GROMACS .gro file of C-alpha atoms in nm:
model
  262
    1UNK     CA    1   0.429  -0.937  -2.732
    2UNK     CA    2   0.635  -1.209  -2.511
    3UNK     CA    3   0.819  -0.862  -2.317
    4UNK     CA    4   0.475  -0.663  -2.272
    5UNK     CA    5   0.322  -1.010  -2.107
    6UNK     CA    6   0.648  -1.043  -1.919
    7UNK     CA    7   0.594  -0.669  -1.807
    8UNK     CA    8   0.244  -0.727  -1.687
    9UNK     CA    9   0.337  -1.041  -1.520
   10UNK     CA   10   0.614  -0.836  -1.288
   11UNK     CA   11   0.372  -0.572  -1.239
   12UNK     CA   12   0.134  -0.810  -1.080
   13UNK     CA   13   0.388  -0.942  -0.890
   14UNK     CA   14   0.474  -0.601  -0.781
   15UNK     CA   15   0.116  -0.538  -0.659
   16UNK     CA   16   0.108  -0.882  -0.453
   17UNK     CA   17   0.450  -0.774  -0.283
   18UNK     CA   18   0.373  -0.387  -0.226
   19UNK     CA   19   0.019  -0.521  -0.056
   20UNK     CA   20   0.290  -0.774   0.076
   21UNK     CA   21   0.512  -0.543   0.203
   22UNK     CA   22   0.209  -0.309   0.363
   23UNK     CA   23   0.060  -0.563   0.556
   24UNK     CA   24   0.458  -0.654   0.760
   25UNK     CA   25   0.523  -0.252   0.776
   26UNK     CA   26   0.120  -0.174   0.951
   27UNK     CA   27   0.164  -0.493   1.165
   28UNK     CA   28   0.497  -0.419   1.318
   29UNK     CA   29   0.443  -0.029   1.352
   30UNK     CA   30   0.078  -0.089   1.500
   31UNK     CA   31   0.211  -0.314   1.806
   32UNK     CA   32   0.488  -0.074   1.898
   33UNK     CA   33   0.261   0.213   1.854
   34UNK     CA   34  -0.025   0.030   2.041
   35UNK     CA   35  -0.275   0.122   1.750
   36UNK     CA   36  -0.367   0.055   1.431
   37UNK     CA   37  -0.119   0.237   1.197
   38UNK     CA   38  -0.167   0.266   0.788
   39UNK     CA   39   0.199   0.191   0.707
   40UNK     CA   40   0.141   0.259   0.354
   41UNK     CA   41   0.280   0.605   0.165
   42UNK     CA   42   0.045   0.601  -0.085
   43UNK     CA   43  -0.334   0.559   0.021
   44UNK     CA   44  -0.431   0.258  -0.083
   45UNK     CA   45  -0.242  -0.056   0.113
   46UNK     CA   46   0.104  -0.049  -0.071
   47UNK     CA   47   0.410   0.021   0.023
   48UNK     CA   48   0.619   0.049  -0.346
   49UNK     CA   49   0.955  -0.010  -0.196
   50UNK     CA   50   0.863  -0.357  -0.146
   51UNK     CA   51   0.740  -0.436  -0.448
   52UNK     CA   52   1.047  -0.271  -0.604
   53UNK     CA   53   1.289  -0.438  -0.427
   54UNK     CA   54   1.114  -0.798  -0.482
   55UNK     CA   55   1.066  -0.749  -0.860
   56UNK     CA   56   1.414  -0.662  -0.878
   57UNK     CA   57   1.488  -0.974  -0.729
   58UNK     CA   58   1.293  -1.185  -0.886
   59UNK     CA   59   1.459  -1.053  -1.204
   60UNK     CA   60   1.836  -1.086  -1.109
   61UNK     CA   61   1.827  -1.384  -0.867
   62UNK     CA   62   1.569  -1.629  -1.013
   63UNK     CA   63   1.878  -1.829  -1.179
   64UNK     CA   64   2.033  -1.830  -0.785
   65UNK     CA   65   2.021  -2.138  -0.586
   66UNK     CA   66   2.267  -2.070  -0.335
   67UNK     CA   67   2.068  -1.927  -0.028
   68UNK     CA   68   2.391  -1.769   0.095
   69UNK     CA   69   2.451  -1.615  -0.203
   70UNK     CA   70   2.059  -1.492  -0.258
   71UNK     CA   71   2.088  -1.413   0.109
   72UNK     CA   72   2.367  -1.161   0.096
   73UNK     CA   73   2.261  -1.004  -0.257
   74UNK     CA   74   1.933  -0.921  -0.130
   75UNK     CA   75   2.076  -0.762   0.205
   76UNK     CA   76   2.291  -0.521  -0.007
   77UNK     CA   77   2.052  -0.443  -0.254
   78UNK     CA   78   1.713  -0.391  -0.023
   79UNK     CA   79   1.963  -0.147   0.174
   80UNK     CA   80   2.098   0.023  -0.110
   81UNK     CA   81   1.764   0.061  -0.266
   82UNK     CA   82   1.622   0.183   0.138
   83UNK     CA   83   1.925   0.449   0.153
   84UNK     CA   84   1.837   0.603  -0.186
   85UNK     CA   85   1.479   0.569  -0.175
   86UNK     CA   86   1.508   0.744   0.194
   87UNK     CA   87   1.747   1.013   0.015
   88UNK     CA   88   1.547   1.068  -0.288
   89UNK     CA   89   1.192   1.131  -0.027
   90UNK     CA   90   1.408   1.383   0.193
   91UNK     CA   91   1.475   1.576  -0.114
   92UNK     CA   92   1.179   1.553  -0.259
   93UNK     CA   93   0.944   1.628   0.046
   94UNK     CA   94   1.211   1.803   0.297
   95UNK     CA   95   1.138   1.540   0.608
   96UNK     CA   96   1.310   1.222   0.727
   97UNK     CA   97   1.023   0.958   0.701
   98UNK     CA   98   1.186   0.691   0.868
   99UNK     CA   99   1.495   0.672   1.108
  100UNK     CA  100   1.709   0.421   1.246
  101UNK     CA  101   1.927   0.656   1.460
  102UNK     CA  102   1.832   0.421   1.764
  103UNK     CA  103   1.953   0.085   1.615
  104UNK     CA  104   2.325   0.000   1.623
  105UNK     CA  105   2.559  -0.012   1.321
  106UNK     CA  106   2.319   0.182   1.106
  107UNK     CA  107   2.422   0.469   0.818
  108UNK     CA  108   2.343   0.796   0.854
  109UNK     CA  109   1.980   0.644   1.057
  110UNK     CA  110   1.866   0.554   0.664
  111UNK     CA  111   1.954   0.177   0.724
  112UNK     CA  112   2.083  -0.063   0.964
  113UNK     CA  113   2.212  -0.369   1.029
  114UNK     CA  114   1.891  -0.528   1.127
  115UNK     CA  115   1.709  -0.421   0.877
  116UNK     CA  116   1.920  -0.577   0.606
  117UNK     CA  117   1.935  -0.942   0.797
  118UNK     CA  118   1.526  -0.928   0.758
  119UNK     CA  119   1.594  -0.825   0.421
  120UNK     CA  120   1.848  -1.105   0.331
  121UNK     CA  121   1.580  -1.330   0.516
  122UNK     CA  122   1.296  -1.205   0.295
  123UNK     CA  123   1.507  -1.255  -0.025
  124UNK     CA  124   1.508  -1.603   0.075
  125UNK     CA  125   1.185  -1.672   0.102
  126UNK     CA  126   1.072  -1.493  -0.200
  127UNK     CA  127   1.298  -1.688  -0.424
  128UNK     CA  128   1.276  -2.013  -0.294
  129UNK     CA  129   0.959  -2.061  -0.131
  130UNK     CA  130   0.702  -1.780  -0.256
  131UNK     CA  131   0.775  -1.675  -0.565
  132UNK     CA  132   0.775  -2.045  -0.726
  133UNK     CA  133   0.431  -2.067  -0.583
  134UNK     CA  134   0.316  -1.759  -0.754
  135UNK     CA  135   0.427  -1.814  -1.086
  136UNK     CA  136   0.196  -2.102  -1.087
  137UNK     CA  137  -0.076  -1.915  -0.981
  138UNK     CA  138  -0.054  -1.601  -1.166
  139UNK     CA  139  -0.012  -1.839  -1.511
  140UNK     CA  140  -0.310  -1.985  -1.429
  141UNK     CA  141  -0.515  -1.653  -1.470
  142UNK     CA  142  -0.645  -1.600  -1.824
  143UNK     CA  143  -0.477  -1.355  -2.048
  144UNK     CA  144  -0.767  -1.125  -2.079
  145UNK     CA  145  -0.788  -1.113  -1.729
  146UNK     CA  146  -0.404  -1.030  -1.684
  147UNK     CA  147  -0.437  -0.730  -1.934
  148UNK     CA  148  -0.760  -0.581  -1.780
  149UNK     CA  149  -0.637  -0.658  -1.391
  150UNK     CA  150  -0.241  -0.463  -1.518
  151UNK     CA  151  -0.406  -0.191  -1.707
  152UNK     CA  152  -0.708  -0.112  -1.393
  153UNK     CA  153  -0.415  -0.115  -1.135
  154UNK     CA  154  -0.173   0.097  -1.347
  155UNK     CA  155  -0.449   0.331  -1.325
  156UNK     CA  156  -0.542   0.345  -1.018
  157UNK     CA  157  -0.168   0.339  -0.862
  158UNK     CA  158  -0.042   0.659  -1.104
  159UNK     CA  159  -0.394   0.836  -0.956
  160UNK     CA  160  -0.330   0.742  -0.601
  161UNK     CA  161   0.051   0.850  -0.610
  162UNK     CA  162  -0.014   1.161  -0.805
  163UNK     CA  163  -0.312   1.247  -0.590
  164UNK     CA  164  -0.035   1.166  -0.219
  165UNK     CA  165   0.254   1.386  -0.356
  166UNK     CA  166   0.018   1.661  -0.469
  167UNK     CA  167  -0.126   1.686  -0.123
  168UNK     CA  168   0.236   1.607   0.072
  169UNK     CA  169   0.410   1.878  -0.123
  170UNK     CA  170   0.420   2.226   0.104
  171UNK     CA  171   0.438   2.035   0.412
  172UNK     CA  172   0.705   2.251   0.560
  173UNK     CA  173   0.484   2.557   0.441
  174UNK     CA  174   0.189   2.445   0.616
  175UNK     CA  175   0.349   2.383   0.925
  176UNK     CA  176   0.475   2.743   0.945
  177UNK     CA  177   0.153   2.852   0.893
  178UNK     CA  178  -0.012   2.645   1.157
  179UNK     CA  179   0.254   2.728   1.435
  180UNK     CA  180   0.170   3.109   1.381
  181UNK     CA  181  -0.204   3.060   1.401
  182UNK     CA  182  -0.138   2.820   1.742
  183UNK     CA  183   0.087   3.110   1.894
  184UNK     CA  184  -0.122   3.384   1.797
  185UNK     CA  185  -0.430   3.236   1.990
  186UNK     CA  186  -0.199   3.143   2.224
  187UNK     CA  187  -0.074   3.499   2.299
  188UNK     CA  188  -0.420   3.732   2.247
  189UNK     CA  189  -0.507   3.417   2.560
  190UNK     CA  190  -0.211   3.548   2.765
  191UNK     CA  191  -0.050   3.208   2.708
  192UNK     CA  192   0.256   3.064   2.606
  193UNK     CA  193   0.301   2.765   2.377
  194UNK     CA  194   0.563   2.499   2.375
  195UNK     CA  195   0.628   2.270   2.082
  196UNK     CA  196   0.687   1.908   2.111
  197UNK     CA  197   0.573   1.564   2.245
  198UNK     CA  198   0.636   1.560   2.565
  199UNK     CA  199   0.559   1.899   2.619
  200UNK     CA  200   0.233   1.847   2.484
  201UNK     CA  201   0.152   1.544   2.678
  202UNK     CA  202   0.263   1.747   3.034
  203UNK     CA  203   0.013   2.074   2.930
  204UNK     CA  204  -0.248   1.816   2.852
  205UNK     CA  205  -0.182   1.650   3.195
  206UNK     CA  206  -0.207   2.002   3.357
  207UNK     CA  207  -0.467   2.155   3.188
  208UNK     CA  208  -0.788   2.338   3.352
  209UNK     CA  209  -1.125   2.292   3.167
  210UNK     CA  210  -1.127   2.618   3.014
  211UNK     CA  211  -0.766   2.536   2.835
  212UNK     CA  212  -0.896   2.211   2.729
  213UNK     CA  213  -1.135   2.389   2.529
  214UNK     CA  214  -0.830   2.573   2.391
  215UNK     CA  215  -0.682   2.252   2.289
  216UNK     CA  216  -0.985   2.174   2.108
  217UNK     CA  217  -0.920   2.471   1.911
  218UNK     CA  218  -0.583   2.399   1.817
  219UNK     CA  219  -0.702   2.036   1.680
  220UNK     CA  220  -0.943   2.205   1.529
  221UNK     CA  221  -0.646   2.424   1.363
  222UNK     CA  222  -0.481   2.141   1.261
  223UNK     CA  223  -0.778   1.997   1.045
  224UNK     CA  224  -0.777   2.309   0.831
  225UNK     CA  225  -0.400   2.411   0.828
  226UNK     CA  226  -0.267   2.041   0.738
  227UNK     CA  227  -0.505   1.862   0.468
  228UNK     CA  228  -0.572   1.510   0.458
  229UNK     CA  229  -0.243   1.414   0.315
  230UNK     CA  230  -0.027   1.543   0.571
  231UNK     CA  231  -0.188   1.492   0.859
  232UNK     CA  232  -0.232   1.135   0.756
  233UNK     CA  233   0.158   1.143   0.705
  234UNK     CA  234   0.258   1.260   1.050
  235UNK     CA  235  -0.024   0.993   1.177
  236UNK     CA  236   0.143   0.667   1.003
  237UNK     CA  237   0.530   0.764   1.077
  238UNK     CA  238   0.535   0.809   1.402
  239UNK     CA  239   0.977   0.882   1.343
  240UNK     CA  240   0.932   1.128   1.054
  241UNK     CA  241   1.084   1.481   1.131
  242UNK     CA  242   1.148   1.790   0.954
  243UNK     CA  243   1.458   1.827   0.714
  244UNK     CA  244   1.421   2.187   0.670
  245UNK     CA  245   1.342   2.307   1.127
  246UNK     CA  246   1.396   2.126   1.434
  247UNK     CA  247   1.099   2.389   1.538
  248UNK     CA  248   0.900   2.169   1.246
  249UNK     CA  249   1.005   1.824   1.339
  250UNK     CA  250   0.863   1.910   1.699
  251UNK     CA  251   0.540   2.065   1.558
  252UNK     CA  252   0.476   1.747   1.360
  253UNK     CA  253   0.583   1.550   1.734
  254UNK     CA  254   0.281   1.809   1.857
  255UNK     CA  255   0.046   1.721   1.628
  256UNK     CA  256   0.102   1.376   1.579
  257UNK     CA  257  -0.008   1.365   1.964
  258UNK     CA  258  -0.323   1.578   1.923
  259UNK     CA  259  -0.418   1.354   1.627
  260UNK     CA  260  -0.371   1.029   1.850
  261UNK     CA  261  -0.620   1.173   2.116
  262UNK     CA  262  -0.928   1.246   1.895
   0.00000   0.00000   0.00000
């Protein structure tokens, strides 16, 4: 009984730090990107690597009180846990859905040295300053309250990632099929298309009336070609590429631009 409470009381720490974790990830990418970006994977406002990496240390550095110490554990870990969890998505879902290619001393663009400073920094803060603060809280909401709150989320969460890999899956396959509808429009219209962002931003500077209409088209070819999912995807990583085509890593670039001026 003590271990299944214990379990519940992670998992609601898990949920704080995933919601946590979205919040930092849609702030940061929506001022760069100049507009409002859902950060999260899954649909609802998580982001699970978060919540992973602070359960995990809550678990193995709540006896810590060296900040050094907690400091350089959680650097290592969050970036060993970031390098296989961007490993195990490539695989998975055959595209890169972050990249760090433009920092310096990074590994393969999965991590980099900046990222694991914030990280060290966050393990910090959890441990010593947050965390403390939320064990008091959390044990002062009623049992029956903790079980129906754990078992409700659990629910929801397993729906909401089964429902976001479901609809990500066939990506690459989708892609494929929406570059042959574009270029088959493209050629019965005695036109020529050209994939990628910048290419898509200079034919939508250049454009006559008539092929803005065309354009139209094409968004509207992206709507049924890519469902909700993907396009959603592409939307809210604005560095995610194709592992499997360069040809689909600028398609995504294309679309990703279309998307942005609905």
């Amino acid at each position: 009984m003590a271990v299944a409470l214990t379990l519940e009381y992670l998992f609601l720490w898990f949920l704080l730090y995933v919601f946590i974790g979205w919040v930092y990830e849609s702030v940061l990418v929506s001022v760069s990107e100049r507009r409002w970006v859902n950060r999260g994977f899954l649909n609802g406002p998580l982001c699970p690597i978060y919540g992973c990496g602070a359960v995990l240390a809550i678990v193995l550095l709540h006896d810590f009180t060296n900040p050094i110490e907690i400091f350089l554990i959680s650097s290592f870990g969050a970036s060993i846990l970031e390098y296989i969890t961007s490993w195990g998505m490539e695989k998975l879902f055959h595209a890169r859905w972050w990249d760090y290619s433009h920092y310096r001393f990074n590994i393969q663009g999965r991590i980099c040295l900046l990222g694991a400073i914030v990280f060290g920094f966050g393990g910090v803060l959890i441990i010593d300053v947050v965390q403390p603060q939320v064990e008091r809280l959390t044990a002062m909401i009623p049992l029956l309250a903790v079980h129906v709150i754990c078992a409700v989320a659990a629910i929801v969460v397993i729906i909401d990632t089964i429902v976001t890999v479901v609809g990500i899956v066939g990506l690459s396959e989708r892609l494929a099929k929406f570059s042959e509808a574009v270029q088959d429009r493209a050629e019965k219209a005695g036109d020529s298309w050209q994939w990628g962002k910048e290419e898509f931003r200079e034919k939508m500077h250049d454009l006559s009336e008539s092929s803005q209409e065309r354009v139209a088209n094409m968004r509207q070819l992206v709507s049924s070609a890519l469902n909700w999912q993907q396009r959603r995807m592409i939307r809210s990583f604005p560095r995610m590429r194709s592992t499997d085509s360069t040809k689909y890593s600028k398609i995504m670039e294309t679309v990703r631009e279309m998307l942005r001026r609905k």
